[in-house]
Tab-separated table of C-alpha atoms and ligand atoms in Angstrom:
chain	number	residue	atom	x	y	z
A	1	MET	CA	20.722	98.130	-29.472
A	2	THR	CA	21.666	97.890	-25.758
A	3	GLN	CA	19.072	98.814	-23.150
A	4	ARG	CA	20.018	101.780	-21.389
A	5	LEU	CA	20.750	102.105	-17.697
A	6	VAL	CA	19.514	104.694	-15.535
A	7	LEU	CA	20.581	104.884	-11.495
A	8	VAL	CA	17.326	105.971	-9.523
A	9	ILE	CA	18.077	107.723	-6.104
A	10	ASN	CA	16.078	108.935	-3.359
A	11	CYS	CA	17.776	110.804	-0.705
A	12	GLY	CA	16.289	111.547	2.576
A	13	SER	CA	17.935	113.452	5.431
A	14	SER	CA	19.282	110.017	6.988
A	15	SER	CA	18.872	107.410	4.151
A	16	ILE	CA	19.499	107.248	0.543
A	17	LYS	CA	17.197	104.577	-1.316
A	18	PHE	CA	18.643	103.414	-4.811
A	19	ALA	CA	17.906	101.323	-7.977
A	20	LEU	CA	19.650	100.400	-11.161
A	21	ARG	CA	16.867	100.250	-13.775
A	22	ARG	CA	17.452	98.816	-17.310
A	23	GLU	CA	15.183	100.308	-19.770
A	24	GLY	CA	11.855	98.476	-20.411
A	25	ASP	CA	12.603	95.800	-17.136
A	26	SER	CA	10.106	95.381	-14.527
A	27	ALA	CA	12.696	94.486	-11.984
A	28	ALA	CA	15.680	96.383	-10.771
A	29	LEU	CA	19.341	94.827	-11.568
A	30	LEU	CA	20.637	96.224	-8.490
A	31	SER	CA	18.494	97.965	-5.289
A	32	GLY	CA	19.479	99.040	-1.869
A	33	LEU	CA	19.514	101.240	1.083
A	34	ALA	CA	21.950	103.569	3.031
A	35	GLU	CA	20.274	104.178	6.191
A	36	ARG	CA	21.265	105.842	9.769
A	37	LEU	CA	23.480	108.103	7.828
A	38	GLY	CA	24.980	110.984	9.968
A	39	SER	CA	25.657	108.141	12.699
A	40	ASP	CA	28.264	105.996	13.421
A	41	GLN	CA	25.715	102.964	12.749
A	42	ALA	CA	25.526	104.055	9.127
A	43	THR	CA	24.916	100.953	6.563
A	44	LEU	CA	24.576	100.309	3.242
A	45	GLN	CA	22.330	97.189	2.093
A	46	TRP	CA	21.993	96.197	-1.812
A	47	LYS	CA	20.306	93.192	-3.181
A	48	THR	CA	20.299	91.830	-6.620
A	49	ALA	CA	17.965	89.010	-8.086
A	50	SER	CA	20.286	86.291	-6.142
A	51	ALA	CA	21.862	88.306	-3.589
A	52	LEU	CA	21.390	90.591	-0.403
A	53	GLU	CA	24.528	91.971	1.470
A	54	GLU	CA	25.263	94.849	4.213
A	55	THR	CA	28.143	96.660	4.793
A	56	LEU	CA	28.726	99.258	7.857
A	57	LEU	CA	29.573	102.534	6.477
A	58	GLU	CA	32.939	103.953	8.077
A	59	ASP	CA	32.429	107.603	7.415
A	60	GLY	CA	28.479	107.216	7.384
A	61	GLU	CA	27.867	110.615	5.459
A	62	HIS	CA	25.629	111.086	2.276
A	63	GLY	CA	29.010	111.592	0.113
A	64	SER	CA	30.413	108.416	1.322
A	65	ALA	CA	27.462	106.468	0.977
A	66	MET	CA	27.230	107.544	-2.618
A	67	ALA	CA	31.084	107.020	-3.212
A	68	ALA	CA	30.376	103.240	-2.051
A	69	LEU	CA	27.664	102.790	-4.926
A	70	LEU	CA	30.313	103.203	-7.504
A	71	PRO	CA	32.111	100.253	-7.361
A	72	LEU	CA	28.778	98.547	-6.980
A	73	ILE	CA	27.321	100.055	-10.139
A	74	GLU	CA	30.227	99.296	-11.980
A	75	GLN	CA	29.928	95.651	-11.022
A	76	HIS	CA	26.428	94.786	-11.980
A	77	ALA	CA	25.924	97.435	-14.635
A	78	GLY	CA	28.304	95.982	-17.276
A	79	GLN	CA	27.794	99.219	-19.301
A	80	PRO	CA	27.635	102.840	-18.626
A	81	LEU	CA	24.966	104.655	-17.099
A	82	SER	CA	22.742	106.616	-19.156
A	83	ALA	CA	21.256	108.787	-16.545
A	84	VAL	CA	20.950	109.457	-12.602
A	85	GLY	CA	17.537	110.087	-12.124
A	86	HIS	CA	16.346	111.846	-8.638
A	87	ARG	CA	13.502	112.077	-6.782
A	88	VAL	CA	12.650	115.489	-5.504
A	89	VAL	CA	9.588	115.996	-3.298
A	90	HIS	CA	8.899	119.478	-4.256
A	91	GLY	CA	8.853	121.440	-7.296
A	92	GLY	CA	6.464	124.386	-6.578
A	93	GLU	CA	5.313	125.931	-9.770
A	94	HIS	CA	8.797	126.015	-11.274
A	95	PHE	CA	8.557	122.644	-12.507
A	96	THR	CA	5.682	121.006	-14.329
A	97	GLN	CA	8.136	118.066	-15.924
A	98	ALA	CA	11.536	116.406	-15.254
A	99	GLN	CA	14.389	118.784	-15.680
A	100	LEU	CA	17.722	118.370	-16.884
A	101	ILE	CA	19.935	119.276	-13.382
A	102	ASP	CA	22.023	122.171	-13.589
A	103	ASN	CA	22.751	125.279	-11.393
A	104	LYS	CA	19.676	127.040	-12.230
A	105	VAL	CA	17.497	123.748	-11.307
A	106	ILE	CA	19.601	123.361	-8.285
A	107	ALA	CA	18.749	127.244	-6.997
A	108	ALA	CA	15.334	126.389	-7.745
A	109	ILE	CA	14.754	123.391	-5.667
A	110	SER	CA	16.774	125.454	-2.958
A	111	ALA	CA	14.094	127.962	-3.245
A	112	ASN	CA	11.525	125.783	-2.883
A	113	ALA	CA	12.977	124.672	0.623
A	114	ASP	CA	10.554	126.617	2.528
A	115	LEU	CA	7.435	124.497	0.922
A	116	ALA	CA	9.171	121.092	2.143
A	117	PRO	CA	11.877	122.043	4.778
A	118	LEU	CA	12.465	118.348	5.675
A	119	HIS	CA	12.636	117.032	2.037
A	120	ASN	CA	13.855	119.454	-0.595
A	121	PRO	CA	17.379	119.989	1.403
A	122	ALA	CA	17.825	116.274	1.926
A	123	ASN	CA	16.874	115.667	-2.123
A	124	LEU	CA	19.650	118.206	-2.852
A	125	THR	CA	22.115	116.889	-0.470
A	126	GLY	CA	21.775	113.649	-2.633
A	127	ILE	CA	22.006	115.291	-5.967
A	128	GLN	CA	24.998	117.192	-5.013
A	129	ALA	CA	26.728	113.746	-3.620
A	130	ALA	CA	25.759	112.023	-6.780
A	131	MET	CA	26.891	114.874	-9.145
A	132	ALA	CA	30.568	114.648	-7.390
A	133	VAL	CA	30.500	110.543	-7.665
A	134	PHE	CA	29.042	110.666	-11.301
A	135	PRO	CA	30.332	113.743	-12.822
A	136	ASP	CA	30.243	112.719	-16.809
A	137	ILE	CA	26.523	111.547	-16.593
A	138	PRO	CA	23.442	113.517	-16.956
A	139	HIS	CA	21.312	113.954	-13.569
A	140	VAL	CA	17.536	114.319	-14.148
A	141	ALA	CA	15.162	115.607	-11.403
A	142	ILE	CA	11.590	114.135	-11.062
A	143	PHE	CA	9.202	116.248	-9.065
A	144	ASP	CA	6.279	114.683	-6.857
A	145	THR	CA	4.349	117.752	-7.331
A	146	ALA	CA	5.186	117.975	-11.340
A	147	PHE	CA	2.499	115.637	-12.599
A	148	HIS	CA	-0.315	117.869	-10.514
A	149	GLN	CA	0.760	121.091	-12.057
A	150	SER	CA	-2.071	120.236	-14.739
A	151	MET	CA	-4.662	121.092	-12.154
A	152	PRO	CA	-7.068	123.881	-12.896
A	153	ALA	CA	-7.012	127.043	-10.446
A	154	TYR	CA	-10.407	126.258	-8.961
A	155	ALA	CA	-8.806	122.977	-7.886
A	156	TYR	CA	-5.396	124.048	-6.412
A	157	ARG	CA	-6.305	127.579	-4.746
A	158	TYR	CA	-7.053	127.960	-1.289
A	159	ALA	CA	-10.084	130.155	-0.207
A	160	ILE	CA	-7.853	132.507	1.252
A	161	PRO	CA	-6.590	135.983	0.597
A	162	GLU	CA	-5.053	136.455	-3.148
A	163	ALA	CA	-1.711	137.995	-1.673
A	164	LEU	CA	-0.859	134.758	0.246
A	165	TYR	CA	-0.810	133.164	-3.043
A	166	ARG	CA	0.792	135.704	-5.322
A	167	GLU	CA	3.804	136.792	-2.642
A	168	HIS	CA	4.015	133.328	-1.093
A	169	ALA	CA	2.952	130.788	-3.568
A	170	ILE	CA	0.307	128.974	-0.740
A	171	ARG	CA	-1.652	126.765	-3.250
A	172	ARG	CA	-2.345	123.156	-3.341
A	173	TYR	CA	0.437	121.256	-5.111
A	174	GLY	CA	-0.198	117.645	-4.598
A	175	PHE	CA	2.313	114.820	-4.057
A	176	HIS	CA	2.998	111.120	-5.152
A	177	GLY	CA	2.711	112.673	-8.836
A	178	THR	CA	4.835	109.782	-10.135
A	179	SER	CA	2.820	107.169	-8.685
A	180	HIS	CA	-0.476	108.491	-9.620
A	181	GLN	CA	0.997	108.971	-13.299
A	182	TYR	CA	2.238	105.452	-13.770
A	183	VAL	CA	-0.619	103.524	-12.609
A	184	THR	CA	-3.021	105.171	-14.536
A	185	HIS	CA	-1.173	104.911	-17.621
A	186	ARG	CA	-0.920	101.233	-17.008
A	187	ALA	CA	-4.616	101.087	-16.671
A	188	SER	CA	-5.035	102.702	-19.763
A	189	LEU	CA	-3.022	99.927	-21.360
A	190	LEU	CA	-4.581	97.093	-19.387
A	191	SER	CA	-8.091	98.234	-19.965
A	192	GLY	CA	-7.184	98.648	-23.802
A	193	HIS	CA	-7.368	102.459	-24.003
A	194	ALA	CA	-5.323	104.473	-26.307
A	195	PRO	CA	-1.788	104.946	-24.044
A	196	GLY	CA	-2.410	107.202	-21.284
A	197	ARG	CA	-6.124	107.905	-21.917
A	198	GLY	CA	-8.941	107.106	-19.661
A	199	ALA	CA	-10.767	108.797	-16.693
A	200	TRP	CA	-9.576	107.491	-13.520
A	201	LEU	CA	-9.622	107.893	-9.908
A	202	SER	CA	-6.330	106.779	-8.409
A	203	ALA	CA	-5.725	105.936	-4.754
A	204	HIS	CA	-2.250	105.562	-3.468
A	205	LEU	CA	-1.995	103.872	0.017
A	206	GLY	CA	0.988	103.282	1.684
A	207	ASN	CA	2.486	105.138	4.754
A	208	GLY	CA	1.625	108.199	3.077
A	209	CYS	CA	-2.050	108.232	1.271
A	210	SER	CA	-3.373	110.439	-1.668
A	211	SER	CA	-6.195	109.783	-4.060
A	212	CYS	CA	-6.184	111.708	-7.631
A	213	ALA	CA	-8.456	112.297	-10.197
A	214	VAL	CA	-6.711	111.873	-13.804
A	215	LEU	CA	-8.246	112.371	-17.190
A	216	ASP	CA	-6.058	111.637	-20.288
A	217	GLY	CA	-3.072	111.589	-18.485
A	218	ARG	CA	-3.548	114.877	-16.624
A	219	SER	CA	-4.028	115.140	-12.868
A	220	LEU	CA	-7.023	117.221	-12.463
A	221	ASP	CA	-7.558	117.244	-8.766
A	222	THR	CA	-5.892	115.314	-5.701
A	223	SER	CA	-5.923	115.071	-1.698
A	224	MET	CA	-2.955	116.301	-0.848
A	225	GLY	CA	-2.194	119.903	-0.817
A	226	LEU	CA	0.525	122.473	0.196
A	227	THR	CA	2.037	119.639	1.976
A	228	PRO	CA	1.325	116.062	2.272
A	229	LEU	CA	-0.875	116.495	5.273
A	230	GLU	CA	-3.819	117.488	3.646
A	231	GLY	CA	-6.612	114.866	2.461
A	232	LEU	CA	-6.680	111.308	3.340
A	233	VAL	CA	-6.160	109.458	6.969
A	234	MET	CA	-2.545	108.044	6.931
A	235	GLY	CA	-0.134	105.772	8.818
A	236	THR	CA	0.528	108.819	11.396
A	237	ARG	CA	-0.724	111.791	9.645
A	238	SER	CA	-4.174	113.241	10.366
A	239	GLY	CA	-5.097	114.268	6.990
A	240	ASP	CA	-8.068	116.885	7.027
A	241	VAL	CA	-8.814	118.299	10.185
A	242	ASP	CA	-10.744	121.779	10.911
A	243	PRO	CA	-8.007	124.455	10.367
A	244	ASN	CA	-9.199	125.932	13.479
A	245	LEU	CA	-7.753	122.989	15.453
A	246	HIS	CA	-4.428	125.083	15.700
A	247	ALA	CA	-6.012	127.998	17.263
A	248	HIS	CA	-8.126	125.587	19.664
A	249	LEU	CA	-5.205	123.814	20.614
A	250	GLY	CA	-2.915	126.759	21.226
A	251	ARG	CA	-5.612	128.539	23.254
A	252	THR	CA	-7.077	125.663	25.411
A	253	LEU	CA	-3.644	123.611	26.006
A	254	GLY	CA	-1.046	126.120	25.308
A	255	TRP	CA	0.591	124.227	22.553
A	256	ASP	CA	2.763	125.855	20.118
A	257	LEU	CA	3.231	125.085	16.643
A	258	PRO	CA	6.223	122.648	16.691
A	259	ARG	CA	4.027	120.688	19.140
A	260	ILE	CA	0.860	120.665	16.728
A	261	GLU	CA	3.151	119.960	13.663
A	262	GLN	CA	4.390	116.948	15.513
A	263	LEU	CA	0.881	115.800	16.501
A	264	LEU	CA	-0.653	116.022	13.061
A	265	ASN	CA	2.071	114.598	11.258
A	266	ARG	CA	3.488	111.875	13.802
A	267	GLU	CA	1.098	111.182	16.490
A	268	SER	CA	-2.082	111.040	14.555
A	269	GLY	CA	-3.664	109.029	11.447
A	270	LEU	CA	-4.071	105.106	12.071
A	271	LEU	CA	-1.633	105.332	15.068
A	272	GLY	CA	-3.646	108.283	16.725
A	273	LEU	CA	-7.225	106.551	16.077
A	274	SER	CA	-6.250	103.003	17.449
A	275	GLY	CA	-3.841	103.970	19.810
A	276	LEU	CA	-2.081	100.958	18.811
A	277	THR	CA	-0.076	101.254	15.320
A	278	ASN	CA	0.469	103.065	11.903
A	279	ASP	CA	1.074	99.604	10.418
A	280	MET	CA	-2.121	98.376	8.415
A	281	ARG	CA	-1.465	94.820	8.748
A	282	GLN	CA	-0.971	94.849	12.235
A	283	LEU	CA	-4.350	96.907	12.452
A	284	GLU	CA	-6.102	94.206	10.485
A	285	ALA	CA	-4.700	91.741	12.754
A	286	ALA	CA	-6.146	93.470	16.034
A	287	ALA	CA	-9.207	94.407	14.443
A	288	ASP	CA	-10.141	90.602	13.999
A	289	ASP	CA	-9.319	90.181	17.283
A	290	ASP	CA	-12.074	92.705	18.541
A	291	HIS	CA	-9.622	95.525	19.248
A	292	GLU	CA	-11.886	98.869	19.559
A	293	GLY	CA	-9.215	101.212	18.627
A	294	ALA	CA	-8.099	99.077	15.394
A	295	LYS	CA	-11.708	98.566	14.056
A	296	LEU	CA	-12.408	102.086	14.308
A	297	ALA	CA	-9.081	103.365	12.698
A	298	ILE	CA	-9.916	101.116	9.705
A	299	GLU	CA	-13.518	102.289	9.766
A	300	VAL	CA	-12.145	106.105	9.519
A	301	PHE	CA	-9.662	105.249	6.902
A	302	CYS	CA	-11.862	103.634	4.678
A	303	TYR	CA	-14.819	105.827	4.898
A	304	ARG	CA	-12.934	109.140	4.323
A	305	LEU	CA	-10.966	107.390	1.463
A	306	ALA	CA	-14.414	106.902	-0.071
A	307	ARG	CA	-15.617	110.382	0.666
A	308	SER	CA	-12.379	111.721	-1.187
A	309	LEU	CA	-12.401	109.582	-4.364
A	310	LEU	CA	-16.340	110.499	-4.573
A	311	GLY	CA	-15.595	113.991	-4.359
A	312	LEU	CA	-12.677	113.873	-6.978
A	313	CYS	CA	-15.512	112.452	-9.175
A	314	ALA	CA	-16.642	116.135	-9.627
A	315	ALA	CA	-13.306	116.592	-11.521
A	316	LEU	CA	-14.195	114.011	-14.138
A	317	PRO	CA	-16.624	113.912	-17.234
A	318	ARG	CA	-17.214	110.114	-16.601
A	319	LEU	CA	-15.578	107.264	-14.792
A	320	ASP	CA	-13.603	104.658	-16.578
A	321	GLY	CA	-11.999	103.199	-13.496
A	322	LEU	CA	-10.823	103.219	-9.896
A	323	LEU	CA	-7.332	101.776	-9.165
A	324	PHE	CA	-5.794	100.733	-5.958
A	325	THR	CA	-1.892	100.916	-5.303
A	326	GLY	CA	0.613	101.216	-2.546
A	327	GLY	CA	1.562	98.576	0.299
A	328	ILE	CA	-2.077	98.924	1.468
A	329	GLY	CA	-4.035	99.296	-1.890
A	330	GLU	CA	-1.909	96.301	-3.355
A	331	ASN	CA	-2.258	93.976	-0.524
A	332	SER	CA	-5.182	94.466	1.697
A	333	ALA	CA	-8.426	93.030	0.198
A	334	LYS	CA	-10.516	94.295	3.354
A	335	ILE	CA	-9.887	97.845	2.670
A	336	ARG	CA	-10.453	97.684	-0.743
A	337	ALA	CA	-13.720	96.019	-0.195
A	338	ARG	CA	-14.895	98.248	3.117
A	339	THR	CA	-13.859	101.118	0.780
A	340	VAL	CA	-15.984	100.225	-2.364
A	341	GLU	CA	-18.561	99.511	-0.187
A	342	HIS	CA	-19.084	103.289	0.544
A	343	MET	CA	-18.997	104.035	-2.881
A	344	GLY	CA	-22.239	102.446	-4.552
A	345	ALA	CA	-23.546	105.481	-5.458
A	346	MET	CA	-21.155	105.849	-8.490
A	347	GLY	CA	-22.439	102.400	-9.250
A	348	LEU	CA	-18.951	100.684	-8.234
A	349	LYS	CA	-19.006	97.172	-6.994
A	350	LEU	CA	-16.191	94.373	-6.478
A	351	ASP	CA	-16.003	90.985	-7.554
A	352	GLU	CA	-15.519	89.377	-3.988
A	353	ALA	CA	-13.571	86.148	-5.253
A	354	ALA	CA	-11.276	88.107	-7.404
A	355	ASN	CA	-10.453	90.724	-4.797
A	356	ASN	CA	-9.752	88.175	-2.298
A	357	GLY	CA	-7.775	86.053	-4.836
A	358	HIS	CA	-5.524	88.568	-5.795
A	359	ALA	CA	-2.023	87.698	-5.848
A	360	ARG	CA	0.866	89.898	-4.706
A	361	GLY	CA	2.632	91.941	-7.507
A	362	GLU	CA	0.327	91.431	-10.308
A	363	ALA	CA	-2.142	93.800	-11.587
A	364	VAL	CA	-5.684	92.538	-11.994
A	365	ALA	CA	-9.202	93.491	-12.201
A	366	ILE	CA	-11.209	93.072	-9.549
A	367	HIS	CA	-14.777	94.741	-10.330
A	368	ALA	CA	-18.193	92.802	-10.828
A	369	LYS	CA	-19.843	92.671	-13.943
A	370	GLY	CA	-21.713	96.123	-14.471
A	371	SER	CA	-19.494	98.084	-12.253
A	372	PRO	CA	-17.065	100.791	-13.808
A	373	THR	CA	-13.558	99.125	-13.850
A	374	ILE	CA	-11.614	98.333	-10.662
A	375	TRP	CA	-7.877	97.477	-10.894
A	376	VAL	CA	-5.252	96.441	-8.406
A	377	ILE	CA	-1.908	97.875	-9.893
A	378	PRO	CA	1.578	97.550	-8.173
A	379	THR	CA	2.978	101.010	-8.580
A	380	ASP	CA	6.586	101.400	-9.476
A	381	GLU	CA	7.642	104.983	-9.348
A	382	GLU	CA	11.559	103.738	-9.748
A	383	ARG	CA	10.494	102.638	-13.080
A	384	GLN	CA	8.498	105.698	-13.765
A	385	ILE	CA	11.683	107.935	-12.646
A	386	ALA	CA	13.854	105.972	-14.853
A	387	ASP	CA	11.473	106.387	-17.693
A	388	GLU	CA	10.926	109.839	-17.603
A	389	SER	CA	14.691	110.254	-17.137
A	390	LEU	CA	15.382	108.700	-20.508
A	391	ALA	CA	12.617	110.244	-22.288
A	392	LEU	CA	14.048	114.008	-21.400
A	393	LEU	CA	17.398	112.971	-22.836
A	394	ASP	CA	15.551	111.698	-26.015
A	395	HIS	CA	14.090	115.040	-26.381
B	1	LIG	P1	4.504	101.388	1.370
B	1	LIG	O1	4.487	102.612	2.285
B	1	LIG	O2	3.745	101.754	0.246
B	1	LIG	O3	5.143	100.413	1.643
B	1	LIG	O4	2.972	100.782	2.466
B	1	LIG	C1	3.057	100.640	3.569
B	1	LIG	C2	1.542	100.154	4.211
B	1	LIG	O5	1.494	98.817	3.745
B	1	LIG	C3	1.878	99.739	5.818
B	1	LIG	O6	0.705	100.241	6.692
B	1	LIG	C4	1.655	98.188	5.801
B	1	LIG	O7	0.997	97.744	6.793
B	1	LIG	C5	0.729	98.061	4.454
B	1	LIG	N1	0.563	97.009	4.102
B	1	LIG	C6	1.782	96.003	3.440
B	1	LIG	N2	1.350	94.661	3.274
B	1	LIG	C7	0.022	94.598	3.690
B	1	LIG	C8	-1.010	93.492	3.861
B	1	LIG	N3	-0.727	92.499	3.216
B	1	LIG	N4	-2.223	93.614	4.394
B	1	LIG	C9	-2.462	94.798	4.942
B	1	LIG	N5	-1.525	96.113	4.897
B	1	LIG	C10	-0.443	95.782	4.387
């Protein structure tokens, strides 16, 4: 039987990431990025196993970028697409799983725009542009929040008046759901559990960072909340701060809300602490050169991560393993080692040689004998989106 093809789309306000995935394959047939959309310097870049190419997009809008994809897909697919899978950031409480996109789903994504004003409108632009270019193919929405809809109320409710939840949907949602779902499923297979089973802590550490407790394929708690600002220290995001910080900055410095949002989302995290950069690779190099800010940023990052992971143990009946993924989690032996050092209370211990010797791109166990399992597992959100899109069609 021919393996089916899915075009995976992740559309931002000025960019479209895409990948053509063949069912069951671990690598994309074709992938790329249209960026600087909305400007006269918009480009489309794409690569295959053997080539990397780039072209200027004359009318650099989302629609024309999507139209430029059509001949590329036709050239590389060799068969019709079975589905187009769209990453959508916020599904609110409407969506607990992937959805075939129709007018009702579009209206619901639009209704959730208040919860993700930067992301959902951009995701919708991508959906509408793709539906115009690929009108006869099923389009599927995969939500970053959906995997976490299994959290119990005691994990997702804030201790604020109930009316704000009931009337305004203010609660914890969590993000990075496709990644946490993918790596915990992989961990169950790699560790010899039944597919999808096991009690896992997952740490997705990229530019955005979140931790998650997963039991038998269900998210029970996660570090991000109403928005992707809550929780861990990230590249430029502060993660948790005292909620009174807003009032304090308003009162003492006269800062308004947009200024404070800018501070906490774009000027904080690793960048703010180090005064240097949000890029972990550069921070590690600077810390090796004794840069005090870089050393502190790394210490705070690892300590706060360990504290979050230990806290998430409250959601699990036992611990089968800890998983590291994302650009930092997959590549930084130092961050993994320092984080696990803070987690001795749970009996977690690394095998130093396995941790340091881990090769890029491969899943590997890095725990010491007697410790709960610790894995590095490369995430593959595009594959998860492609698989979920096809699974929905099969239902
Ligand atoms: P992502 O958003 O998943 O692409 O992750 C981006 C983050 O991963 C950035 O902070 C990078 O500096 C970090 N990263 C990538 N490679 C390495 C590496 N070899 N060592 C440390 N951090 C890395």
